[in-house]
Amino acid sequence: MTRLEHAAVIGSELALRFGDDEEIYLPLEMLRRACPCAACQGEPDALGRVLRPVQKIGARGYELLRYEAVGGYALQLFWADGHSTGIYTFDYLRRLALLP
Ligand SMILES: [Zn+2]
C-alpha cells in the first residue's frame, strides 16, 4: 500500500507526496466539495439509492486548519468551519487528482 511521505498546504492547494514519489496538488475548494463523509455525500437508503444532500460549507469552509493521518491509509481533514468528519483515503485523493 502507498505510504504518504509528505503533506503541506501551499497557497490554496494541499500538496501530497507518496512513497512511490508521486506528487499531487489538490485545490482546497475541490477537496472540501469532495468531502467523502456521509453528511456531504449522502448515505444509501434501504433501496440503495443515494440522495445527495446539500453540502453545508461555512464561511471559512475552504480553509484547511490541519490534517491527521488515519491508520496509514487515509487523511482526516479539519476545516476552519468546524467540519472534520471526512476521511480521505490515499486512493481517493489520488483519484481526485486525476479529475479534469
Ligand atoms: Zn463532509
PDB file of N, CA and C and ligand atoms in Angstrom:
ATOM      1  N   MET A   1       0.840  -1.204   0.000  1.00  0.00           N
ATOM      2  CA  MET A   1       0.000   0.000   0.000  1.00  0.00           C
ATOM      3  C   MET A   1       0.872   1.249   0.000  1.00  0.00           C
ATOM      4  N   THR A   2       0.384   2.268  -0.673  1.00  0.00           N
ATOM      5  CA  THR A   2       1.138   3.513  -0.784  1.00  0.00           C
ATOM      6  C   THR A   2       1.255   4.208   0.567  1.00  0.00           C
ATOM      7  N   ARG A   3       2.428   4.693   0.838  1.00  0.00           N
ATOM      8  CA  ARG A   3       2.612   5.492   2.038  1.00  0.00           C
ATOM      9  C   ARG A   3       2.595   6.964   1.672  1.00  0.00           C
ATOM     10  N   LEU A   4       2.124   7.766   2.609  1.00  0.00           N
ATOM     11  CA  LEU A   4       2.194   9.213   2.426  1.00  0.00           C
ATOM     12  C   LEU A   4       3.506   9.698   3.028  1.00  0.00           C
ATOM     13  N   GLU A   5       4.325  10.320   2.214  1.00  0.00           N
ATOM     14  CA  GLU A   5       5.628  10.762   2.687  1.00  0.00           C
ATOM     15  C   GLU A   5       5.580  12.167   3.256  1.00  0.00           C
ATOM     16  N   HIS A   6       4.751  12.997   2.609  1.00  0.00           N
ATOM     17  CA  HIS A   6       4.776  14.396   2.996  1.00  0.00           C
ATOM     18  C   HIS A   6       3.473  15.070   2.617  1.00  0.00           C
ATOM     19  N   ALA A   7       3.009  15.965   3.466  1.00  0.00           N
ATOM     20  CA  ALA A   7       1.811  16.739   3.170  1.00  0.00           C
ATOM     21  C   ALA A   7       2.041  18.174   3.593  1.00  0.00           C
ATOM     22  N   ALA A   8       1.564  19.115   2.802  1.00  0.00           N
ATOM     23  CA  ALA A   8       1.715  20.523   3.145  1.00  0.00           C
ATOM     24  C   ALA A   8       0.666  21.336   2.414  1.00  0.00           C
ATOM     25  N   VAL A   9       0.168  22.364   3.075  1.00  0.00           N
ATOM     26  CA  VAL A   9      -0.715  23.302   2.394  1.00  0.00           C
ATOM     27  C   VAL A   9       0.155  24.372   1.761  1.00  0.00           C
ATOM     28  N   ILE A  10       0.031  24.500   0.454  1.00  0.00           N
ATOM     29  CA  ILE A  10       0.799  25.507  -0.270  1.00  0.00           C
ATOM     30  C   ILE A  10      -0.196  26.416  -0.967  1.00  0.00           C
ATOM     31  N   GLY A  11      -0.297  27.639  -0.476  1.00  0.00           N
ATOM     32  CA  GLY A  11      -1.298  28.547  -1.040  1.00  0.00           C
ATOM     33  C   GLY A  11      -2.684  27.973  -0.834  1.00  0.00           C
ATOM     34  N   SER A  12      -3.421  27.792  -1.914  1.00  0.00           N
ATOM     35  CA  SER A  12      -4.782  27.265  -1.793  1.00  0.00           C
ATOM     36  C   SER A  12      -4.849  25.807  -2.216  1.00  0.00           C
ATOM     37  N   GLU A  13      -3.708  25.112  -2.122  1.00  0.00           N
ATOM     38  CA  GLU A  13      -3.677  23.698  -2.501  1.00  0.00           C
ATOM     39  C   GLU A  13      -3.057  22.847  -1.389  1.00  0.00           C
ATOM     40  N   LEU A  14      -3.481  21.595  -1.366  1.00  0.00           N
ATOM     41  CA  LEU A  14      -2.838  20.623  -0.494  1.00  0.00           C
ATOM     42  C   LEU A  14      -1.884  19.803  -1.369  1.00  0.00           C
ATOM     43  N   ALA A  15      -0.615  19.847  -1.001  1.00  0.00           N
ATOM     44  CA  ALA A  15       0.395  19.104  -1.753  1.00  0.00           C
ATOM     45  C   ALA A  15       0.712  17.817  -1.003  1.00  0.00           C
ATOM     46  N   LEU A  16       0.695  16.715  -1.729  1.00  0.00           N
ATOM     47  CA  LEU A  16       0.963  15.413  -1.107  1.00  0.00           C
ATOM     48  C   LEU A  16       2.030  14.683  -1.906  1.00  0.00           C
ATOM     49  N   ARG A  17       2.935  14.057  -1.198  1.00  0.00           N
ATOM     50  CA  ARG A  17       3.908  13.209  -1.877  1.00  0.00           C
ATOM     51  C   ARG A  17       3.821  11.812  -1.288  1.00  0.00           C
ATOM     52  N   PHE A  18       3.709  10.843  -2.166  1.00  0.00           N
ATOM     53  CA  PHE A  18       3.556   9.460  -1.728  1.00  0.00           C
ATOM     54  C   PHE A  18       4.867   8.701  -1.843  1.00  0.00           C
ATOM     55  N   GLY A  19       4.881   7.524  -1.250  1.00  0.00           N
ATOM     56  CA  GLY A  19       6.094   6.720  -1.181  1.00  0.00           C
ATOM     57  C   GLY A  19       6.645   6.295  -2.531  1.00  0.00           C
ATOM     58  N   ASP A  20       5.779   6.288  -3.541  1.00  0.00           N
ATOM     59  CA  ASP A  20       6.252   5.930  -4.886  1.00  0.00           C
ATOM     60  C   ASP A  20       6.676   7.177  -5.661  1.00  0.00           C
ATOM     61  N   ASP A  21       6.886   8.284  -4.921  1.00  0.00           N
ATOM     62  CA  ASP A  21       7.350   9.551  -5.497  1.00  0.00           C
ATOM     63  C   ASP A  21       6.300  10.290  -6.299  1.00  0.00           C
ATOM     64  N   GLU A  22       5.072   9.773  -6.297  1.00  0.00           N
ATOM     65  CA  GLU A  22       4.032  10.544  -6.968  1.00  0.00           C
ATOM     66  C   GLU A  22       3.686  11.765  -6.129  1.00  0.00           C
ATOM     67  N   GLU A  23       3.615  12.914  -6.774  1.00  0.00           N
ATOM     68  CA  GLU A  23       3.232  14.155  -6.112  1.00  0.00           C
ATOM     69  C   GLU A  23       1.927  14.633  -6.698  1.00  0.00           C
ATOM     70  N   ILE A  24       1.004  15.023  -5.825  1.00  0.00           N
ATOM     71  CA  ILE A  24      -0.245  15.585  -6.328  1.00  0.00           C
ATOM     72  C   ILE A  24      -0.548  16.880  -5.601  1.00  0.00           C
ATOM     73  N   TYR A  25      -1.281  17.744  -6.288  1.00  0.00           N
ATOM     74  CA  TYR A  25      -1.701  19.026  -5.742  1.00  0.00           C
ATOM     75  C   TYR A  25      -3.200  19.127  -5.889  1.00  0.00           C
ATOM     76  N   LEU A  26      -3.877  19.297  -4.759  1.00  0.00           N
ATOM     77  CA  LEU A  26      -5.330  19.317  -4.788  1.00  0.00           C
ATOM     78  C   LEU A  26      -5.840  20.661  -4.278  1.00  0.00           C
ATOM     79  N   PRO A  27      -6.596  21.386  -5.113  1.00  0.00           N
ATOM     80  CA  PRO A  27      -7.171  22.657  -4.654  1.00  0.00           C
ATOM     81  C   PRO A  27      -8.068  22.419  -3.433  1.00  0.00           C
ATOM     82  N   LEU A  28      -7.928  23.251  -2.409  1.00  0.00           N
ATOM     83  CA  LEU A  28      -8.671  23.035  -1.170  1.00  0.00           C
ATOM     84  C   LEU A  28     -10.181  23.100  -1.403  1.00  0.00           C
ATOM     85  N   GLU A  29     -10.609  24.005  -2.284  1.00  0.00           N
ATOM     86  CA  GLU A  29     -12.050  24.124  -2.527  1.00  0.00           C
ATOM     87  C   GLU A  29     -12.614  22.832  -3.115  1.00  0.00           C
ATOM     88  N   MET A  30     -11.886  22.254  -4.063  1.00  0.00           N
ATOM     89  CA  MET A  30     -12.315  20.993  -4.660  1.00  0.00           C
ATOM     90  C   MET A  30     -12.306  19.873  -3.622  1.00  0.00           C
ATOM     91  N   LEU A  31     -11.278  19.878  -2.762  1.00  0.00           N
ATOM     92  CA  LEU A  31     -11.180  18.857  -1.720  1.00  0.00           C
ATOM     93  C   LEU A  31     -12.384  18.909  -0.794  1.00  0.00           C
ATOM     94  N   ARG A  32     -12.742  20.125  -0.389  1.00  0.00           N
ATOM     95  CA  ARG A  32     -13.867  20.250   0.527  1.00  0.00           C
ATOM     96  C   ARG A  32     -15.164  19.777  -0.135  1.00  0.00           C
ATOM     97  N   ARG A  33     -15.356  20.171  -1.396  1.00  0.00           N
ATOM     98  CA  ARG A  33     -16.574  19.755  -2.091  1.00  0.00           C
ATOM     99  C   ARG A  33     -16.629  18.238  -2.261  1.00  0.00           C
ATOM    100  N   ALA A  34     -15.450  17.635  -2.315  1.00  0.00           N
ATOM    101  CA  ALA A  34     -15.384  16.178  -2.499  1.00  0.00           C
ATOM    102  C   ALA A  34     -15.352  15.435  -1.166  1.00  0.00           C
ATOM    103  N   CYS A  35     -15.602  16.143  -0.081  1.00  0.00           N
ATOM    104  CA  CYS A  35     -15.563  15.511   1.248  1.00  0.00           C
ATOM    105  C   CYS A  35     -16.388  14.227   1.225  1.00  0.00           C
ATOM    106  N   PRO A  36     -15.758  13.099   1.580  1.00  0.00           N
ATOM    107  CA  PRO A  36     -16.437  11.810   1.434  1.00  0.00           C
ATOM    108  C   PRO A  36     -17.351  11.441   2.595  1.00  0.00           C
ATOM    109  N   CYS A  37     -17.522  12.304   3.586  1.00  0.00           N
ATOM    110  CA  CYS A  37     -18.338  11.898   4.743  1.00  0.00           C
ATOM    111  C   CYS A  37     -19.812  11.806   4.355  1.00  0.00           C
ATOM    112  N   ALA A  38     -20.562  11.085   5.175  1.00  0.00           N
ATOM    113  CA  ALA A  38     -21.968  10.822   4.873  1.00  0.00           C
ATOM    114  C   ALA A  38     -22.783  12.109   4.824  1.00  0.00           C
ATOM    115  N   ALA A  39     -22.434  13.080   5.666  1.00  0.00           N
ATOM    116  CA  ALA A  39     -23.191  14.329   5.687  1.00  0.00           C
ATOM    117  C   ALA A  39     -23.036  15.085   4.370  1.00  0.00           C
ATOM    118  N   CYS A  40     -21.886  14.960   3.744  1.00  0.00           N
ATOM    119  CA  CYS A  40     -21.645  15.680   2.489  1.00  0.00           C
ATOM    120  C   CYS A  40     -22.086  14.880   1.274  1.00  0.00           C
ATOM    121  N   GLN A  41     -21.850  13.586   1.281  1.00  0.00           N
ATOM    122  CA  GLN A  41     -22.099  12.789   0.074  1.00  0.00           C
ATOM    123  C   GLN A  41     -23.358  11.943   0.147  1.00  0.00           C
ATOM    124  N   GLY A  42     -23.961  11.858   1.337  1.00  0.00           N
ATOM    125  CA  GLY A  42     -25.197  11.093   1.460  1.00  0.00           C
ATOM    126  C   GLY A  42     -24.947   9.628   1.725  1.00  0.00           C
ATOM    127  N   GLU A  43     -25.946   8.999   2.309  1.00  0.00           N
ATOM    128  CA  GLU A  43     -25.863   7.569   2.594  1.00  0.00           C
ATOM    129  C   GLU A  43     -26.946   6.864   1.799  1.00  0.00           C
ATOM    130  N   PRO A  44     -26.668   5.661   1.341  1.00  0.00           N
ATOM    131  CA  PRO A  44     -27.706   4.935   0.603  1.00  0.00           C
ATOM    132  C   PRO A  44     -28.891   4.626   1.512  1.00  0.00           C
ATOM    133  N   ASP A  45     -30.105   4.754   0.985  1.00  0.00           N
ATOM    134  CA  ASP A  45     -31.273   4.350   1.768  1.00  0.00           C
ATOM    135  C   ASP A  45     -31.467   2.847   1.651  1.00  0.00           C
ATOM    136  N   ALA A  46     -32.577   2.330   2.177  1.00  0.00           N
ATOM    137  CA  ALA A  46     -32.793   0.885   2.210  1.00  0.00           C
ATOM    138  C   ALA A  46     -32.779   0.271   0.817  1.00  0.00           C
ATOM    139  N   LEU A  47     -33.099   1.070  -0.195  1.00  0.00           N
ATOM    140  CA  LEU A  47     -33.128   0.558  -1.560  1.00  0.00           C
ATOM    141  C   LEU A  47     -31.832   0.817  -2.308  1.00  0.00           C
ATOM    142  N   GLY A  48     -30.860   1.363  -1.578  1.00  0.00           N
ATOM    143  CA  GLY A  48     -29.567   1.583  -2.204  1.00  0.00           C
ATOM    144  C   GLY A  48     -29.468   2.885  -2.974  1.00  0.00           C
ATOM    145  N   ARG A  49     -30.540   3.681  -2.909  1.00  0.00           N
ATOM    146  CA  ARG A  49     -30.472   4.977  -3.588  1.00  0.00           C
ATOM    147  C   ARG A  49     -29.717   5.970  -2.719  1.00  0.00           C
ATOM    148  N   VAL A  50     -28.916   6.779  -3.350  1.00  0.00           N
ATOM    149  CA  VAL A  50     -28.206   7.806  -2.601  1.00  0.00           C
ATOM    150  C   VAL A  50     -28.743   9.167  -3.008  1.00  0.00           C
ATOM    151  N   LEU A  51     -29.329   9.842  -2.038  1.00  0.00           N
ATOM    152  CA  LEU A  51     -29.764  11.206  -2.288  1.00  0.00           C
ATOM    153  C   LEU A  51     -28.654  12.124  -1.829  1.00  0.00           C
ATOM    154  N   ARG A  52     -28.124  12.873  -2.755  1.00  0.00           N
ATOM    155  CA  ARG A  52     -27.010  13.733  -2.390  1.00  0.00           C
ATOM    156  C   ARG A  52     -27.516  14.946  -1.631  1.00  0.00           C
ATOM    157  N   PRO A  53     -27.078  15.098  -0.388  1.00  0.00           N
ATOM    158  CA  PRO A  53     -27.540  16.253   0.383  1.00  0.00           C
ATOM    159  C   PRO A  53     -26.880  17.541  -0.108  1.00  0.00           C
ATOM    160  N   VAL A  54     -27.485  18.642   0.279  1.00  0.00           N
ATOM    161  CA  VAL A  54     -26.843  19.925   0.012  1.00  0.00           C
ATOM    162  C   VAL A  54     -25.723  20.097   1.036  1.00  0.00           C
ATOM    163  N   GLN A  55     -24.541  20.337   0.558  1.00  0.00           N
ATOM    164  CA  GLN A  55     -23.412  20.476   1.474  1.00  0.00           C
ATOM    165  C   GLN A  55     -23.497  21.792   2.228  1.00  0.00           C
ATOM    166  N   LYS A  56     -23.274  21.707   3.519  1.00  0.00           N
ATOM    167  CA  LYS A  56     -23.206  22.932   4.316  1.00  0.00           C
ATOM    168  C   LYS A  56     -21.740  23.311   4.460  1.00  0.00           C
ATOM    169  N   ILE A  57     -21.375  24.391   3.804  1.00  0.00           N
ATOM    170  CA  ILE A  57     -19.980  24.816   3.862  1.00  0.00           C
ATOM    171  C   ILE A  57     -19.942  26.232   4.414  1.00  0.00           C
ATOM    172  N   GLY A  58     -19.290  26.382   5.564  1.00  0.00           N
ATOM    173  CA  GLY A  58     -19.254  27.673   6.247  1.00  0.00           C
ATOM    174  C   GLY A  58     -18.332  28.663   5.553  1.00  0.00           C
ATOM    175  N   ALA A  59     -18.309  29.877   6.116  1.00  0.00           N
ATOM    176  CA  ALA A  59     -17.550  30.972   5.513  1.00  0.00           C
ATOM    177  C   ALA A  59     -16.072  30.617   5.352  1.00  0.00           C
ATOM    178  N   ARG A  60     -15.540  29.870   6.322  1.00  0.00           N
ATOM    179  CA  ARG A  60     -14.121  29.509   6.234  1.00  0.00           C
ATOM    180  C   ARG A  60     -13.962  28.041   5.859  1.00  0.00           C
ATOM    181  N   GLY A  61     -14.967  27.539   5.175  1.00  0.00           N
ATOM    182  CA  GLY A  61     -15.019  26.121   4.881  1.00  0.00           C
ATOM    183  C   GLY A  61     -13.956  25.616   3.918  1.00  0.00           C
ATOM    184  N   TYR A  62     -13.308  26.524   3.215  1.00  0.00           N
ATOM    185  CA  TYR A  62     -12.261  26.082   2.278  1.00  0.00           C
ATOM    186  C   TYR A  62     -10.865  26.313   2.851  1.00  0.00           C
ATOM    187  N   GLU A  63     -10.856  26.630   4.147  1.00  0.00           N
ATOM    188  CA  GLU A  63      -9.578  26.867   4.814  1.00  0.00           C
ATOM    189  C   GLU A  63      -9.240  25.610   5.610  1.00  0.00           C
ATOM    190  N   LEU A  64      -8.104  25.018   5.305  1.00  0.00           N
ATOM    191  CA  LEU A  64      -7.725  23.773   5.972  1.00  0.00           C
ATOM    192  C   LEU A  64      -6.859  24.102   7.187  1.00  0.00           C
ATOM    193  N   LEU A  65      -7.381  23.744   8.372  1.00  0.00           N
ATOM    194  CA  LEU A  65      -6.644  24.051   9.602  1.00  0.00           C
ATOM    195  C   LEU A  65      -5.527  23.054   9.839  1.00  0.00           C
ATOM    196  N   ARG A  66      -5.868  21.775   9.717  1.00  0.00           N
ATOM    197  CA  ARG A  66      -4.857  20.752   9.947  1.00  0.00           C
ATOM    198  C   ARG A  66      -5.350  19.430   9.374  1.00  0.00           C
ATOM    199  N   TYR A  67      -4.479  18.444   9.375  1.00  0.00           N
ATOM    200  CA  TYR A  67      -4.840  17.135   8.861  1.00  0.00           C
ATOM    201  C   TYR A  67      -4.125  16.110   9.720  1.00  0.00           C
ATOM    202  N   GLU A  68      -4.718  14.936   9.777  1.00  0.00           N
ATOM    203  CA  GLU A  68      -4.157  13.890  10.611  1.00  0.00           C
ATOM    204  C   GLU A  68      -4.171  12.594   9.836  1.00  0.00           C
ATOM    205  N   ALA A  69      -3.085  11.858   9.908  1.00  0.00           N
ATOM    206  CA  ALA A  69      -3.053  10.560   9.247  1.00  0.00           C
ATOM    207  C   ALA A  69      -3.955   9.597  10.014  1.00  0.00           C
ATOM    208  N   VAL A  70      -4.688   8.783   9.275  1.00  0.00           N
ATOM    209  CA  VAL A  70      -5.587   7.799   9.865  1.00  0.00           C
ATOM    210  C   VAL A  70      -5.161   6.412   9.408  1.00  0.00           C
ATOM    211  N   GLY A  71      -4.673   5.628  10.344  1.00  0.00           N
ATOM    212  CA  GLY A  71      -4.392   4.218  10.067  1.00  0.00           C
ATOM    213  C   GLY A  71      -3.456   3.957   8.900  1.00  0.00           C
ATOM    214  N   GLY A  72      -2.649   4.942   8.520  1.00  0.00           N
ATOM    215  CA  GLY A  72      -1.683   4.707   7.458  1.00  0.00           C
ATOM    216  C   GLY A  72      -2.288   4.567   6.068  1.00  0.00           C
ATOM    217  N   TYR A  73      -3.568   4.866   5.920  1.00  0.00           N
ATOM    218  CA  TYR A  73      -4.181   4.728   4.601  1.00  0.00           C
ATOM    219  C   TYR A  73      -5.019   5.931   4.225  1.00  0.00           C
ATOM    220  N   ALA A  74      -5.148   6.884   5.137  1.00  0.00           N
ATOM    221  CA  ALA A  74      -6.060   7.994   4.869  1.00  0.00           C
ATOM    222  C   ALA A  74      -5.645   9.246   5.632  1.00  0.00           C
ATOM    223  N   LEU A  75      -6.231  10.364   5.230  1.00  0.00           N
ATOM    224  CA  LEU A  75      -6.054  11.638   5.923  1.00  0.00           C
ATOM    225  C   LEU A  75      -7.418  12.125   6.392  1.00  0.00           C
ATOM    226  N   GLN A  76      -7.470  12.576   7.627  1.00  0.00           N
ATOM    227  CA  GLN A  76      -8.656  13.265   8.103  1.00  0.00           C
ATOM    228  C   GLN A  76      -8.365  14.761   8.021  1.00  0.00           C
ATOM    229  N   LEU A  77      -9.261  15.500   7.368  1.00  0.00           N
ATOM    230  CA  LEU A  77      -9.037  16.929   7.171  1.00  0.00           C
ATOM    231  C   LEU A  77      -9.924  17.734   8.116  1.00  0.00           C
ATOM    232  N   PHE A  78      -9.324  18.730   8.733  1.00  0.00           N
ATOM    233  CA  PHE A  78     -10.034  19.590   9.681  1.00  0.00           C
ATOM    234  C   PHE A  78     -10.173  20.978   9.070  1.00  0.00           C
ATOM    235  N   TRP A  79     -11.408  21.321   8.723  1.00  0.00           N
ATOM    236  CA  TRP A  79     -11.671  22.603   8.062  1.00  0.00           C
ATOM    237  C   TRP A  79     -12.004  23.680   9.081  1.00  0.00           C
ATOM    238  N   ALA A  80     -11.764  24.923   8.692  1.00  0.00           N
ATOM    239  CA  ALA A  80     -11.891  26.040   9.626  1.00  0.00           C
ATOM    240  C   ALA A  80     -13.337  26.344  10.015  1.00  0.00           C
ATOM    241  N   ASP A  81     -14.320  25.781   9.321  1.00  0.00           N
ATOM    242  CA  ASP A  81     -15.711  25.979   9.751  1.00  0.00           C
ATOM    243  C   ASP A  81     -16.157  24.865  10.695  1.00  0.00           C
ATOM    244  N   GLY A  82     -15.205  24.035  11.140  1.00  0.00           N
ATOM    245  CA  GLY A  82     -15.509  23.034  12.152  1.00  0.00           C
ATOM    246  C   GLY A  82     -15.811  21.655  11.601  1.00  0.00           C
ATOM    247  N   HIS A  83     -15.870  21.529  10.267  1.00  0.00           N
ATOM    248  CA  HIS A  83     -16.182  20.234   9.670  1.00  0.00           C
ATOM    249  C   HIS A  83     -14.932  19.356   9.631  1.00  0.00           C
ATOM    250  N   SER A  84     -15.054  18.113  10.132  1.00  0.00           N
ATOM    251  CA  SER A  84     -13.857  17.262  10.173  1.00  0.00           C
ATOM    252  C   SER A  84     -14.187  15.786  10.100  1.00  0.00           C
ATOM    253  N   THR A  85     -15.374  15.442   9.581  1.00  0.00           N
ATOM    254  CA  THR A  85     -15.757  14.036   9.568  1.00  0.00           C
ATOM    255  C   THR A  85     -15.312  13.317   8.295  1.00  0.00           C
ATOM    256  N   GLY A  86     -14.674  14.041   7.388  1.00  0.00           N
ATOM    257  CA  GLY A  86     -14.256  13.409   6.143  1.00  0.00           C
ATOM    258  C   GLY A  86     -12.927  12.677   6.289  1.00  0.00           C
ATOM    259  N   ILE A  87     -12.942  11.391   5.993  1.00  0.00           N
ATOM    260  CA  ILE A  87     -11.720  10.588   5.972  1.00  0.00           C
ATOM    261  C   ILE A  87     -11.388  10.330   4.499  1.00  0.00           C
ATOM    262  N   TYR A  88     -10.331  10.931   4.023  1.00  0.00           N
ATOM    263  CA  TYR A  88      -9.947  10.827   2.615  1.00  0.00           C
ATOM    264  C   TYR A  88      -8.873   9.748   2.483  1.00  0.00           C
ATOM    265  N   THR A  89      -9.216   8.627   1.887  1.00  0.00           N
ATOM    266  CA  THR A  89      -8.183   7.600   1.701  1.00  0.00           C
ATOM    267  C   THR A  89      -7.180   8.095   0.658  1.00  0.00           C
ATOM    268  N   PHE A  90      -5.972   7.577   0.749  1.00  0.00           N
ATOM    269  CA  PHE A  90      -4.936   7.986  -0.213  1.00  0.00           C
ATOM    270  C   PHE A  90      -5.394   7.672  -1.638  1.00  0.00           C
ATOM    271  N   ASP A  91      -6.055   6.530  -1.756  1.00  0.00           N
ATOM    272  CA  ASP A  91      -6.594   6.132  -3.057  1.00  0.00           C
ATOM    273  C   ASP A  91      -7.566   7.166  -3.608  1.00  0.00           C
ATOM    274  N   TYR A  92      -8.455   7.613  -2.746  1.00  0.00           N
ATOM    275  CA  TYR A  92      -9.452   8.608  -3.123  1.00  0.00           C
ATOM    276  C   TYR A  92      -8.764   9.913  -3.525  1.00  0.00           C
ATOM    277  N   LEU A  93      -7.772  10.324  -2.739  1.00  0.00           N
ATOM    278  CA  LEU A  93      -7.047  11.563  -3.037  1.00  0.00           C
ATOM    279  C   LEU A  93      -6.365  11.478  -4.394  1.00  0.00           C
ATOM    280  N   ARG A  94      -5.787  10.327  -4.669  1.00  0.00           N
ATOM    281  CA  ARG A  94      -5.084  10.172  -5.949  1.00  0.00           C
ATOM    282  C   ARG A  94      -6.061  10.157  -7.105  1.00  0.00           C
ATOM    283  N   ARG A  95      -7.261   9.612  -6.869  1.00  0.00           N
ATOM    284  CA  ARG A  95      -8.263   9.637  -7.934  1.00  0.00           C
ATOM    285  C   ARG A  95      -8.772  11.054  -8.160  1.00  0.00           C
ATOM    286  N   LEU A  96      -8.914  11.819  -7.075  1.00  0.00           N
ATOM    287  CA  LEU A  96      -9.350  13.214  -7.223  1.00  0.00           C
ATOM    288  C   LEU A  96      -8.359  13.998  -8.077  1.00  0.00           C
ATOM    289  N   ALA A  97      -7.088  13.677  -7.895  1.00  0.00           N
ATOM    290  CA  ALA A  97      -6.043  14.411  -8.628  1.00  0.00           C
ATOM    291  C   ALA A  97      -6.116  14.139 -10.125  1.00  0.00           C
ATOM    292  N   LEU A  98      -6.772  13.051 -10.513  1.00  0.00           N
ATOM    293  CA  LEU A  98      -6.855  12.694 -11.936  1.00  0.00           C
ATOM    294  C   LEU A  98      -8.049  13.354 -12.623  1.00  0.00           C
ATOM    295  N   LEU A  99      -8.958  13.950 -11.804  1.00  0.00           N
ATOM    296  CA  LEU A  99     -10.139  14.578 -12.397  1.00  0.00           C
ATOM    297  C   LEU A  99      -9.708  15.801 -13.209  1.00  0.00           C
ATOM    298  N   PRO A 100     -10.409  16.062 -14.306  1.00  0.00           N
ATOM    299  CA  PRO A 100     -10.049  17.213 -15.137  1.00  0.00           C
ATOM    300  C   PRO A 100     -10.311  18.531 -14.408  1.00  0.00           C
TER     301      PRO A 100
HETATM  302 ZN    ZN B   1     -18.095  16.090   4.889  1.00  0.00          ZN
END
